[in-house]
Amino acid sequence: MSRIHISEVGPRDGLQSIARVMPLDAKKAWIAAEAAAGVPEIEVGSFVPPSLLPQMADTAELVAFARGIEGLAVAALVPNLKGAERAIAAGAQKISMPFSMSETHSLKNVRKDHAAVIAEIRAIAALVAAQPEETRPHFEIGLATAFGCTIEGVVSEEAVVRLAVASIEAGAVEVGLSDTTGYANPAQVKRLVRKVKAAVGDSRLNTLHLHNTRGLGLANALAGLDEGITTLDSSLGGLGGCPFAPGASGNIVTEDLVFMLAAMGYETGIDLDKLLKVRAIVAEALPGEPLYGFTPDAGLPLGFGKVAA
Ligand code: ZN
């Protein structure tokens, strides 16, 4: 059975969405426990200016800590060249920069039009290429609002394809598709993955970043797997929630995703019992913060892991 790579984004995406600051020691305990449960990659934080997001001020320390964990791939989000410089100095093995497919969203969020973002990608790619091979990070562009935008509404698939190609031509190693707003549906996921893969090459699109805003997160994940997606971003306990839909998780929930994949026979390398226990660390560090997920509440089904004869 094929292997699916889970990238835990809770310490970045989840924590960035809540105002409270999780203490550094709790973040370290969380990261260490998830790695011990077999999670192969963790996005530990974001190199945004600490004045903008005080929750992310300790990202360099977390990268250094996580690099000490054997076998774990350490990822960080970078908003721009300055962030990429800090991420590389800290030792991040994967850097990913969001690129909003909705130009209005891009102007509002990072005050850059598409041409300016592509120039930034080119500058980061040059910086990455200048690093010695053994410390050169994997440089990925996350195509944000790829399935729809809360400001523009429908986002043109032709535009996504064109900007994916432009990102690769500017020097990104890979592009991923992000359903930032929770607008995606499975038919759309299949269509867009197919179109982007055809344009940039099969090996240049492997990742989906999905949200569960309207309850379609896992259905969208499955649609992606059917089209050859091999990496899925998710967040423990769906931490951070969704600002537009109270009661809905933000990112798809790692525990439910791992349950689905394991039940279907996919390999993730993750021990689900150990993963479920990691929630206690997050719950204790953020008292009162809602944690989402069905599998943690329902428990594993009787006979889970045994194959019917
Ligand atoms: Zn997200």
PDB file of C-alpha atoms and ligand atoms in Angstrom:
ATOM      1  CA  MET A   1       0.000   0.000   0.000  1.00  0.00           C
ATOM      2  CA  SER A   2       1.264   3.447  -0.702  1.00  0.00           C
ATOM      3  CA  ARG A   3       2.670   5.811   1.865  1.00  0.00           C
ATOM      4  CA  ILE A   4       1.155   9.189   2.627  1.00  0.00           C
ATOM      5  CA  HIS A   5       3.273  11.918   4.166  1.00  0.00           C
ATOM      6  CA  ILE A   6       1.554  13.903   6.926  1.00  0.00           C
ATOM      7  CA  SER A   7       2.819  17.408   7.625  1.00  0.00           C
ATOM      8  CA  GLU A   8       1.595  18.674  10.991  1.00  0.00           C
ATOM      9  CA  VAL A   9       0.957  22.409  10.781  1.00  0.00           C
ATOM     10  CA  GLY A  10      -0.701  22.982  14.170  1.00  0.00           C
ATOM     11  CA  PRO A  11       2.244  24.747  15.828  1.00  0.00           C
ATOM     12  CA  ARG A  12       2.180  27.264  12.964  1.00  0.00           C
ATOM     13  CA  ASP A  13      -1.306  27.448  11.405  1.00  0.00           C
ATOM     14  CA  GLY A  14      -3.204  26.502  14.564  1.00  0.00           C
ATOM     15  CA  LEU A  15      -1.353  28.733  16.997  1.00  0.00           C
ATOM     16  CA  GLN A  16      -1.186  31.636  14.558  1.00  0.00           C
ATOM     17  CA  SER A  17      -4.998  31.722  14.468  1.00  0.00           C
ATOM     18  CA  ILE A  18      -5.387  32.193  18.210  1.00  0.00           C
ATOM     19  CA  ALA A  19      -4.360  35.271  20.127  1.00  0.00           C
ATOM     20  CA  ARG A  20      -2.915  33.435  23.123  1.00  0.00           C
ATOM     21  CA  VAL A  21       0.771  32.622  23.217  1.00  0.00           C
ATOM     22  CA  MET A  22       1.644  29.006  23.981  1.00  0.00           C
ATOM     23  CA  PRO A  23       4.725  28.823  26.222  1.00  0.00           C
ATOM     24  CA  LEU A  24       7.892  27.682  24.450  1.00  0.00           C
ATOM     25  CA  ASP A  25       8.276  24.604  26.682  1.00  0.00           C
ATOM     26  CA  ALA A  26       4.755  23.438  25.832  1.00  0.00           C
ATOM     27  CA  LYS A  27       5.420  23.887  22.113  1.00  0.00           C
ATOM     28  CA  LYS A  28       8.590  21.815  22.473  1.00  0.00           C
ATOM     29  CA  ALA A  29       6.717  19.085  24.373  1.00  0.00           C
ATOM     30  CA  TRP A  30       4.030  19.047  21.656  1.00  0.00           C
ATOM     31  CA  ILE A  31       6.530  18.802  18.806  1.00  0.00           C
ATOM     32  CA  ALA A  32       8.572  16.113  20.569  1.00  0.00           C
ATOM     33  CA  ALA A  33       5.469  14.039  21.352  1.00  0.00           C
ATOM     34  CA  GLU A  34       4.152  14.193  17.797  1.00  0.00           C
ATOM     35  CA  ALA A  35       7.523  13.253  16.400  1.00  0.00           C
ATOM     36  CA  ALA A  36       7.633  10.346  18.880  1.00  0.00           C
ATOM     37  CA  ALA A  37       4.199   9.254  17.586  1.00  0.00           C
ATOM     38  CA  GLY A  38       5.793   8.989  14.127  1.00  0.00           C
ATOM     39  CA  VAL A  39       4.688  12.244  12.490  1.00  0.00           C
ATOM     40  CA  PRO A  40       7.411  12.715   9.842  1.00  0.00           C
ATOM     41  CA  GLU A  41       7.214  16.480   9.282  1.00  0.00           C
ATOM     42  CA  ILE A  42       6.155  19.432  11.447  1.00  0.00           C
ATOM     43  CA  GLU A  43       5.784  23.074  10.460  1.00  0.00           C
ATOM     44  CA  VAL A  44       7.011  24.540  13.735  1.00  0.00           C
ATOM     45  CA  GLY A  45       6.314  28.221  13.145  1.00  0.00           C
ATOM     46  CA  SER A  46       6.417  31.229  10.907  1.00  0.00           C
ATOM     47  CA  PHE A  47       9.182  33.782  10.358  1.00  0.00           C
ATOM     48  CA  VAL A  48       6.905  36.796  10.376  1.00  0.00           C
ATOM     49  CA  PRO A  49       7.993  39.911  12.284  1.00  0.00           C
ATOM     50  CA  PRO A  50       7.354  39.180  16.014  1.00  0.00           C
ATOM     51  CA  SER A  51       5.604  42.558  16.286  1.00  0.00           C
ATOM     52  CA  LEU A  52       2.894  41.215  13.920  1.00  0.00           C
ATOM     53  CA  LEU A  53       2.474  37.771  15.498  1.00  0.00           C
ATOM     54  CA  PRO A  54       3.929  37.502  19.009  1.00  0.00           C
ATOM     55  CA  GLN A  55       2.826  33.811  19.030  1.00  0.00           C
ATOM     56  CA  MET A  56       5.542  33.091  16.452  1.00  0.00           C
ATOM     57  CA  ALA A  57       8.388  35.026  18.110  1.00  0.00           C
ATOM     58  CA  ASP A  58      10.151  31.808  19.231  1.00  0.00           C
ATOM     59  CA  THR A  59      10.177  30.102  15.803  1.00  0.00           C
ATOM     60  CA  ALA A  60      13.985  30.139  15.471  1.00  0.00           C
ATOM     61  CA  GLU A  61      14.344  28.421  18.851  1.00  0.00           C
ATOM     62  CA  LEU A  62      11.745  25.825  17.830  1.00  0.00           C
ATOM     63  CA  VAL A  63      13.525  25.102  14.557  1.00  0.00           C
ATOM     64  CA  ALA A  64      16.775  24.546  16.474  1.00  0.00           C
ATOM     65  CA  PHE A  65      14.997  22.307  18.991  1.00  0.00           C
ATOM     66  CA  ALA A  66      13.158  20.287  16.333  1.00  0.00           C
ATOM     67  CA  ARG A  67      16.344  19.807  14.315  1.00  0.00           C
ATOM     68  CA  GLY A  68      17.639  17.815  17.299  1.00  0.00           C
ATOM     69  CA  ILE A  69      14.856  15.239  16.855  1.00  0.00           C
ATOM     70  CA  GLU A  70      16.094  12.286  14.825  1.00  0.00           C
ATOM     71  CA  GLY A  71      14.204  11.647  11.594  1.00  0.00           C
ATOM     72  CA  LEU A  72      11.908  14.683  11.778  1.00  0.00           C
ATOM     73  CA  ALA A  73      11.688  17.071   8.809  1.00  0.00           C
ATOM     74  CA  VAL A  74      11.484  20.634  10.116  1.00  0.00           C
ATOM     75  CA  ALA A  75       9.409  23.090   8.117  1.00  0.00           C
ATOM     76  CA  ALA A  76       8.705  26.794   8.578  1.00  0.00           C
ATOM     77  CA  LEU A  77       6.529  29.323   6.838  1.00  0.00           C
ATOM     78  CA  VAL A  78       8.193  32.429   5.429  1.00  0.00           C
ATOM     79  CA  PRO A  79       6.244  35.490   4.274  1.00  0.00           C
ATOM     80  CA  ASN A  80       9.109  37.028   2.258  1.00  0.00           C
ATOM     81  CA  LEU A  81      12.869  37.102   1.574  1.00  0.00           C
ATOM     82  CA  LYS A  82      13.666  38.478   5.022  1.00  0.00           C
ATOM     83  CA  GLY A  83      11.739  35.591   6.585  1.00  0.00           C
ATOM     84  CA  ALA A  84      13.569  33.118   4.330  1.00  0.00           C
ATOM     85  CA  GLU A  85      16.927  34.507   5.496  1.00  0.00           C
ATOM     86  CA  ARG A  86      15.894  33.976   9.119  1.00  0.00           C
ATOM     87  CA  ALA A  87      14.539  30.480   8.402  1.00  0.00           C
ATOM     88  CA  ILE A  88      17.749  29.403   6.685  1.00  0.00           C
ATOM     89  CA  ALA A  89      19.888  30.879   9.469  1.00  0.00           C
ATOM     90  CA  ALA A  90      17.800  28.910  11.988  1.00  0.00           C
ATOM     91  CA  GLY A  91      18.284  25.660  10.030  1.00  0.00           C
ATOM     92  CA  ALA A  92      14.816  24.992   8.573  1.00  0.00           C
ATOM     93  CA  GLN A  93      14.838  22.050   6.135  1.00  0.00           C
ATOM     94  CA  LYS A  94      11.720  23.118   4.285  1.00  0.00           C
ATOM     95  CA  ILE A  95      10.515  26.670   3.753  1.00  0.00           C
ATOM     96  CA  SER A  96       7.150  27.437   2.320  1.00  0.00           C
ATOM     97  CA  MET A  97       5.843  30.800   1.232  1.00  0.00           C
ATOM     98  CA  PRO A  98       2.141  31.501   0.704  1.00  0.00           C
ATOM     99  CA  PHE A  99       1.167  33.039  -2.637  1.00  0.00           C
ATOM    100  CA  SER A 100      -2.436  34.195  -2.773  1.00  0.00           C
ATOM    101  CA  MET A 101      -4.123  33.337  -6.071  1.00  0.00           C
ATOM    102  CA  SER A 102      -6.626  36.123  -5.414  1.00  0.00           C
ATOM    103  CA  GLU A 103      -4.741  39.340  -6.133  1.00  0.00           C
ATOM    104  CA  THR A 104      -7.108  41.331  -3.889  1.00  0.00           C
ATOM    105  CA  HIS A 105      -6.345  38.933  -1.002  1.00  0.00           C
ATOM    106  CA  SER A 106      -2.622  39.242  -1.742  1.00  0.00           C
ATOM    107  CA  LEU A 107      -2.735  43.049  -1.728  1.00  0.00           C
ATOM    108  CA  LYS A 108      -4.714  43.066   1.489  1.00  0.00           C
ATOM    109  CA  ASN A 109      -2.575  40.475   3.310  1.00  0.00           C
ATOM    110  CA  VAL A 110       0.986  41.195   2.186  1.00  0.00           C
ATOM    111  CA  ARG A 111       0.498  44.445   0.212  1.00  0.00           C
ATOM    112  CA  LYS A 112       1.958  42.839  -2.913  1.00  0.00           C
ATOM    113  CA  ASP A 113       0.455  42.278  -6.343  1.00  0.00           C
ATOM    114  CA  HIS A 114       1.182  39.054  -8.203  1.00  0.00           C
ATOM    115  CA  ALA A 115       4.214  40.456 -10.047  1.00  0.00           C
ATOM    116  CA  ALA A 116       5.748  41.553  -6.755  1.00  0.00           C
ATOM    117  CA  VAL A 117       5.207  38.106  -5.195  1.00  0.00           C
ATOM    118  CA  ILE A 118       6.841  36.403  -8.189  1.00  0.00           C
ATOM    119  CA  ALA A 119       9.837  38.756  -7.827  1.00  0.00           C
ATOM    120  CA  GLU A 120      10.023  37.724  -4.143  1.00  0.00           C
ATOM    121  CA  ILE A 121       9.944  34.012  -5.111  1.00  0.00           C
ATOM    122  CA  ARG A 122      12.828  34.636  -7.528  1.00  0.00           C
ATOM    123  CA  ALA A 123      14.850  36.357  -4.785  1.00  0.00           C
ATOM    124  CA  ILE A 124      14.228  33.524  -2.300  1.00  0.00           C
ATOM    125  CA  ALA A 125      15.092  30.899  -4.935  1.00  0.00           C
ATOM    126  CA  ALA A 126      18.427  32.665  -5.531  1.00  0.00           C
ATOM    127  CA  LEU A 127      19.120  32.725  -1.789  1.00  0.00           C
ATOM    128  CA  VAL A 128      18.264  29.014  -1.516  1.00  0.00           C
ATOM    129  CA  ALA A 129      20.448  28.138  -4.511  1.00  0.00           C
ATOM    130  CA  ALA A 130      23.375  29.967  -2.911  1.00  0.00           C
ATOM    131  CA  GLN A 131      23.293  27.658   0.150  1.00  0.00           C
ATOM    132  CA  PRO A 132      25.651  24.685   0.348  1.00  0.00           C
ATOM    133  CA  GLU A 133      23.871  21.567  -0.884  1.00  0.00           C
ATOM    134  CA  GLU A 134      23.812  19.853   2.518  1.00  0.00           C
ATOM    135  CA  THR A 135      21.999  22.758   4.214  1.00  0.00           C
ATOM    136  CA  ARG A 136      19.854  23.878   1.273  1.00  0.00           C
ATOM    137  CA  PRO A 137      16.169  23.890   2.278  1.00  0.00           C
ATOM    138  CA  HIS A 138      13.350  22.543   0.135  1.00  0.00           C
ATOM    139  CA  PHE A 139      11.517  25.604  -1.209  1.00  0.00           C
ATOM    140  CA  GLU A 140       7.771  25.276  -1.701  1.00  0.00           C
ATOM    141  CA  ILE A 141       5.109  27.786  -2.675  1.00  0.00           C
ATOM    142  CA  GLY A 142       1.667  27.350  -1.116  1.00  0.00           C
ATOM    143  CA  LEU A 143      -0.898  28.528  -3.660  1.00  0.00           C
ATOM    144  CA  ALA A 144      -3.320  30.139  -1.199  1.00  0.00           C
ATOM    145  CA  THR A 145      -7.016  30.802  -1.900  1.00  0.00           C
ATOM    146  CA  ALA A 146      -6.622  28.366  -4.833  1.00  0.00           C
ATOM    147  CA  PHE A 147     -10.210  27.126  -4.488  1.00  0.00           C
ATOM    148  CA  GLY A 148     -11.950  30.421  -3.775  1.00  0.00           C
ATOM    149  CA  CYS A 149     -11.525  33.667  -1.899  1.00  0.00           C
ATOM    150  CA  THR A 150     -13.601  35.393   0.785  1.00  0.00           C
ATOM    151  CA  ILE A 151     -13.073  38.723  -1.019  1.00  0.00           C
ATOM    152  CA  GLU A 152     -13.104  37.826  -4.734  1.00  0.00           C
ATOM    153  CA  GLY A 153     -15.314  34.747  -4.548  1.00  0.00           C
ATOM    154  CA  VAL A 154     -14.562  32.474  -7.507  1.00  0.00           C
ATOM    155  CA  VAL A 155     -10.851  32.156  -8.343  1.00  0.00           C
ATOM    156  CA  SER A 156     -10.068  31.330 -11.969  1.00  0.00           C
ATOM    157  CA  GLU A 157      -8.480  27.891 -12.439  1.00  0.00           C
ATOM    158  CA  GLU A 158      -6.575  29.211 -15.451  1.00  0.00           C
ATOM    159  CA  ALA A 159      -5.061  31.874 -13.187  1.00  0.00           C
ATOM    160  CA  VAL A 160      -4.030  29.227 -10.622  1.00  0.00           C
ATOM    161  CA  VAL A 161      -2.386  27.157 -13.375  1.00  0.00           C
ATOM    162  CA  ARG A 162      -0.591  30.220 -14.782  1.00  0.00           C
ATOM    163  CA  LEU A 163       0.673  31.343 -11.347  1.00  0.00           C
ATOM    164  CA  ALA A 164       1.751  27.780 -10.454  1.00  0.00           C
ATOM    165  CA  VAL A 165       3.855  27.703 -13.631  1.00  0.00           C
ATOM    166  CA  ALA A 166       5.224  31.186 -12.853  1.00  0.00           C
ATOM    167  CA  SER A 167       6.202  30.025  -9.341  1.00  0.00           C
ATOM    168  CA  ILE A 168       8.170  27.067 -10.694  1.00  0.00           C
ATOM    169  CA  GLU A 169       9.773  29.212 -13.412  1.00  0.00           C
ATOM    170  CA  ALA A 170      10.794  31.691 -10.691  1.00  0.00           C
ATOM    171  CA  GLY A 171      12.670  28.878  -8.923  1.00  0.00           C
ATOM    172  CA  ALA A 172      10.306  27.185  -6.450  1.00  0.00           C
ATOM    173  CA  VAL A 173      10.966  23.442  -6.258  1.00  0.00           C
ATOM    174  CA  GLU A 174       7.325  22.590  -5.624  1.00  0.00           C
ATOM    175  CA  VAL A 175       3.874  24.146  -5.428  1.00  0.00           C
ATOM    176  CA  GLY A 176       1.066  23.037  -3.122  1.00  0.00           C
ATOM    177  CA  LEU A 177      -2.636  23.870  -3.336  1.00  0.00           C
ATOM    178  CA  SER A 178      -4.187  25.537  -0.284  1.00  0.00           C
ATOM    179  CA  ASP A 179      -7.888  25.738   0.445  1.00  0.00           C
ATOM    180  CA  THR A 180      -7.318  28.711   2.728  1.00  0.00           C
ATOM    181  CA  THR A 181     -11.012  29.585   2.910  1.00  0.00           C
ATOM    182  CA  GLY A 182     -12.614  26.132   3.052  1.00  0.00           C
ATOM    183  CA  TYR A 183     -14.379  26.634  -0.299  1.00  0.00           C
ATOM    184  CA  ALA A 184     -13.126  23.473  -2.028  1.00  0.00           C
ATOM    185  CA  ASN A 185     -15.212  20.467  -3.010  1.00  0.00           C
ATOM    186  CA  PRO A 186     -13.914  17.048  -4.142  1.00  0.00           C
ATOM    187  CA  ALA A 187     -14.738  17.497  -7.852  1.00  0.00           C
ATOM    188  CA  GLN A 188     -12.916  20.835  -7.865  1.00  0.00           C
ATOM    189  CA  VAL A 189      -9.917  19.329  -6.042  1.00  0.00           C
ATOM    190  CA  LYS A 190      -9.622  16.564  -8.639  1.00  0.00           C
ATOM    191  CA  ARG A 191      -9.916  18.995 -11.551  1.00  0.00           C
ATOM    192  CA  LEU A 192      -7.438  21.553 -10.224  1.00  0.00           C
ATOM    193  CA  VAL A 193      -4.844  18.983  -9.094  1.00  0.00           C
ATOM    194  CA  ARG A 194      -5.010  17.405 -12.561  1.00  0.00           C
ATOM    195  CA  LYS A 195      -4.686  20.763 -14.356  1.00  0.00           C
ATOM    196  CA  VAL A 196      -1.799  22.022 -12.226  1.00  0.00           C
ATOM    197  CA  LYS A 197       0.077  18.703 -12.375  1.00  0.00           C
ATOM    198  CA  ALA A 198      -0.298  18.699 -16.172  1.00  0.00           C
ATOM    199  CA  ALA A 199       1.129  22.227 -16.360  1.00  0.00           C
ATOM    200  CA  VAL A 200       4.031  22.047 -13.871  1.00  0.00           C
ATOM    201  CA  GLY A 201       4.888  18.346 -14.062  1.00  0.00           C
ATOM    202  CA  ASP A 202       3.676  15.491 -11.872  1.00  0.00           C
ATOM    203  CA  SER A 203       6.503  15.747  -9.333  1.00  0.00           C
ATOM    204  CA  ARG A 204       6.052  19.497  -8.751  1.00  0.00           C
ATOM    205  CA  LEU A 205       2.638  19.245  -7.060  1.00  0.00           C
ATOM    206  CA  ASN A 206       2.406  16.747  -4.203  1.00  0.00           C
ATOM    207  CA  THR A 207       0.764  18.642  -1.352  1.00  0.00           C
ATOM    208  CA  LEU A 208      -2.721  19.769  -0.360  1.00  0.00           C
ATOM    209  CA  HIS A 209      -3.439  22.103   2.543  1.00  0.00           C
ATOM    210  CA  LEU A 210      -7.124  21.663   3.342  1.00  0.00           C
ATOM    211  CA  HIS A 211      -9.539  23.224   5.763  1.00  0.00           C
ATOM    212  CA  ASN A 212     -12.713  21.686   7.161  1.00  0.00           C
ATOM    213  CA  THR A 213     -14.808  24.845   7.212  1.00  0.00           C
ATOM    214  CA  ARG A 214     -17.799  23.185   5.543  1.00  0.00           C
ATOM    215  CA  GLY A 215     -17.125  19.606   6.597  1.00  0.00           C
ATOM    216  CA  LEU A 216     -15.543  18.540   3.280  1.00  0.00           C
ATOM    217  CA  GLY A 217     -11.939  18.381   4.451  1.00  0.00           C
ATOM    218  CA  LEU A 218     -11.492  14.586   4.416  1.00  0.00           C
ATOM    219  CA  ALA A 219     -13.558  14.169   1.241  1.00  0.00           C
ATOM    220  CA  ASN A 220     -11.251  16.696  -0.415  1.00  0.00           C
ATOM    221  CA  ALA A 221      -8.206  14.845   0.915  1.00  0.00           C
ATOM    222  CA  LEU A 222      -9.440  11.589  -0.638  1.00  0.00           C
ATOM    223  CA  ALA A 223     -10.107  13.339  -3.945  1.00  0.00           C
ATOM    224  CA  GLY A 224      -6.504  14.568  -3.874  1.00  0.00           C
ATOM    225  CA  LEU A 225      -5.136  11.079  -3.114  1.00  0.00           C
ATOM    226  CA  ASP A 226      -7.031   9.759  -6.149  1.00  0.00           C
ATOM    227  CA  GLU A 227      -5.136  12.292  -8.284  1.00  0.00           C
ATOM    228  CA  GLY A 228      -1.703  11.356  -6.937  1.00  0.00           C
ATOM    229  CA  ILE A 229      -1.350  13.735  -3.984  1.00  0.00           C
ATOM    230  CA  THR A 230       1.088  12.223  -1.465  1.00  0.00           C
ATOM    231  CA  THR A 231       1.462  14.919   1.224  1.00  0.00           C
ATOM    232  CA  LEU A 232      -1.359  16.295   3.365  1.00  0.00           C
ATOM    233  CA  ASP A 233      -1.140  19.175   5.816  1.00  0.00           C
ATOM    234  CA  SER A 234      -3.255  18.833   8.955  1.00  0.00           C
ATOM    235  CA  SER A 235      -3.438  20.167  12.466  1.00  0.00           C
ATOM    236  CA  LEU A 236      -3.731  18.295  15.753  1.00  0.00           C
ATOM    237  CA  GLY A 237      -7.186  18.895  17.192  1.00  0.00           C
ATOM    238  CA  GLY A 238      -7.911  21.214  14.248  1.00  0.00           C
ATOM    239  CA  LEU A 239      -6.440  23.826  16.549  1.00  0.00           C
ATOM    240  CA  GLY A 240      -7.242  27.435  15.794  1.00  0.00           C
ATOM    241  CA  GLY A 241     -10.752  26.808  14.538  1.00  0.00           C
ATOM    242  CA  CYS A 242     -12.196  28.722  11.645  1.00  0.00           C
ATOM    243  CA  PRO A 243     -12.758  32.475  11.930  1.00  0.00           C
ATOM    244  CA  PHE A 244     -15.696  32.359   9.463  1.00  0.00           C
ATOM    245  CA  ALA A 245     -17.490  29.351  10.908  1.00  0.00           C
ATOM    246  CA  PRO A 246     -17.688  29.013  14.681  1.00  0.00           C
ATOM    247  CA  GLY A 247     -17.724  25.339  15.684  1.00  0.00           C
ATOM    248  CA  ALA A 248     -15.754  24.225  12.633  1.00  0.00           C
ATOM    249  CA  SER A 249     -12.103  23.261  12.821  1.00  0.00           C
ATOM    250  CA  GLY A 250      -9.616  25.217  10.747  1.00  0.00           C
ATOM    251  CA  ASN A 251      -7.228  22.764   9.141  1.00  0.00           C
ATOM    252  CA  ILE A 252      -8.306  19.158   8.753  1.00  0.00           C
ATOM    253  CA  VAL A 253      -7.785  17.287  12.013  1.00  0.00           C
ATOM    254  CA  THR A 254      -4.608  15.162  12.081  1.00  0.00           C
ATOM    255  CA  GLU A 255      -6.192  12.463  14.289  1.00  0.00           C
ATOM    256  CA  ASP A 256      -9.192  11.970  11.940  1.00  0.00           C
ATOM    257  CA  LEU A 257      -6.984  12.070   8.843  1.00  0.00           C
ATOM    258  CA  VAL A 258      -4.591   9.455  10.244  1.00  0.00           C
ATOM    259  CA  PHE A 259      -7.561   7.291  11.285  1.00  0.00           C
ATOM    260  CA  MET A 260      -9.034   7.419   7.779  1.00  0.00           C
ATOM    261  CA  LEU A 261      -5.717   6.656   6.091  1.00  0.00           C
ATOM    262  CA  ALA A 262      -4.842   3.804   8.480  1.00  0.00           C
ATOM    263  CA  ALA A 263      -8.334   2.298   8.198  1.00  0.00           C
ATOM    264  CA  MET A 264      -7.973   2.350   4.394  1.00  0.00           C
ATOM    265  CA  GLY A 265      -4.592   0.648   4.562  1.00  0.00           C
ATOM    266  CA  TYR A 266      -2.368   3.602   3.701  1.00  0.00           C
ATOM    267  CA  GLU A 267       0.941   3.783   5.547  1.00  0.00           C
ATOM    268  CA  THR A 268       1.660   6.968   7.475  1.00  0.00           C
ATOM    269  CA  GLY A 269       4.257   5.693   9.953  1.00  0.00           C
ATOM    270  CA  ILE A 270       2.117   7.227  12.724  1.00  0.00           C
ATOM    271  CA  ASP A 271       1.041   5.389  15.885  1.00  0.00           C
ATOM    272  CA  LEU A 272      -2.553   6.541  16.344  1.00  0.00           C
ATOM    273  CA  ASP A 273      -2.751   5.663  20.063  1.00  0.00           C
ATOM    274  CA  LYS A 274       0.331   7.760  20.740  1.00  0.00           C
ATOM    275  CA  LEU A 275      -0.970  10.582  18.540  1.00  0.00           C
ATOM    276  CA  LEU A 276      -4.275  10.746  20.423  1.00  0.00           C
ATOM    277  CA  LYS A 277      -2.353  11.179  23.695  1.00  0.00           C
ATOM    278  CA  VAL A 278      -0.616  14.307  22.344  1.00  0.00           C
ATOM    279  CA  ARG A 279      -3.895  16.229  22.663  1.00  0.00           C
ATOM    280  CA  ALA A 280      -3.482  16.317  26.452  1.00  0.00           C
ATOM    281  CA  ILE A 281      -0.298  18.393  26.075  1.00  0.00           C
ATOM    282  CA  VAL A 282      -2.054  20.966  23.893  1.00  0.00           C
ATOM    283  CA  ALA A 283      -5.194  21.018  26.069  1.00  0.00           C
ATOM    284  CA  GLU A 284      -3.140  21.585  29.207  1.00  0.00           C
ATOM    285  CA  ALA A 285      -1.116  24.416  27.659  1.00  0.00           C
ATOM    286  CA  LEU A 286      -4.194  26.182  26.244  1.00  0.00           C
ATOM    287  CA  PRO A 287      -6.971  25.667  28.797  1.00  0.00           C
ATOM    288  CA  GLY A 288     -10.434  26.297  27.380  1.00  0.00           C
ATOM    289  CA  GLU A 289      -9.262  26.355  23.762  1.00  0.00           C
ATOM    290  CA  PRO A 290     -11.538  24.100  21.673  1.00  0.00           C
ATOM    291  CA  LEU A 291      -9.950  21.007  20.169  1.00  0.00           C
ATOM    292  CA  TYR A 292     -11.804  19.338  17.310  1.00  0.00           C
ATOM    293  CA  GLY A 293     -11.921  15.825  15.882  1.00  0.00           C
ATOM    294  CA  PHE A 294     -14.338  12.899  15.862  1.00  0.00           C
ATOM    295  CA  THR A 295     -11.919  10.000  16.378  1.00  0.00           C
ATOM    296  CA  PRO A 296     -10.611  11.356  19.710  1.00  0.00           C
ATOM    297  CA  ASP A 297     -14.176  11.553  21.055  1.00  0.00           C
ATOM    298  CA  ALA A 298     -15.467   8.265  19.645  1.00  0.00           C
ATOM    299  CA  GLY A 299     -12.293   6.221  20.203  1.00  0.00           C
ATOM    300  CA  LEU A 300     -10.964   3.611  17.806  1.00  0.00           C
ATOM    301  CA  PRO A 301     -13.405   1.002  16.526  1.00  0.00           C
ATOM    302  CA  LEU A 302     -13.247  -2.504  17.977  1.00  0.00           C
ATOM    303  CA  GLY A 303     -10.893  -4.595  15.864  1.00  0.00           C
ATOM    304  CA  PHE A 304      -9.196  -1.524  14.374  1.00  0.00           C
ATOM    305  CA  GLY A 305      -6.002  -2.479  12.571  1.00  0.00           C
ATOM    306  CA  LYS A 306      -7.137  -6.058  11.906  1.00  0.00           C
ATOM    307  CA  VAL A 307      -8.067  -6.869   8.346  1.00  0.00           C
ATOM    308  CA  ALA A 308     -11.349  -8.675   7.660  1.00  0.00           C
ATOM    309  CA  ALA A 309     -10.796 -12.118   6.094  1.00  0.00           C
TER     310      ALA A 309
HETATM  311 ZN    ZN B   1      -4.487  26.516   7.055  1.00  0.00          ZN
END
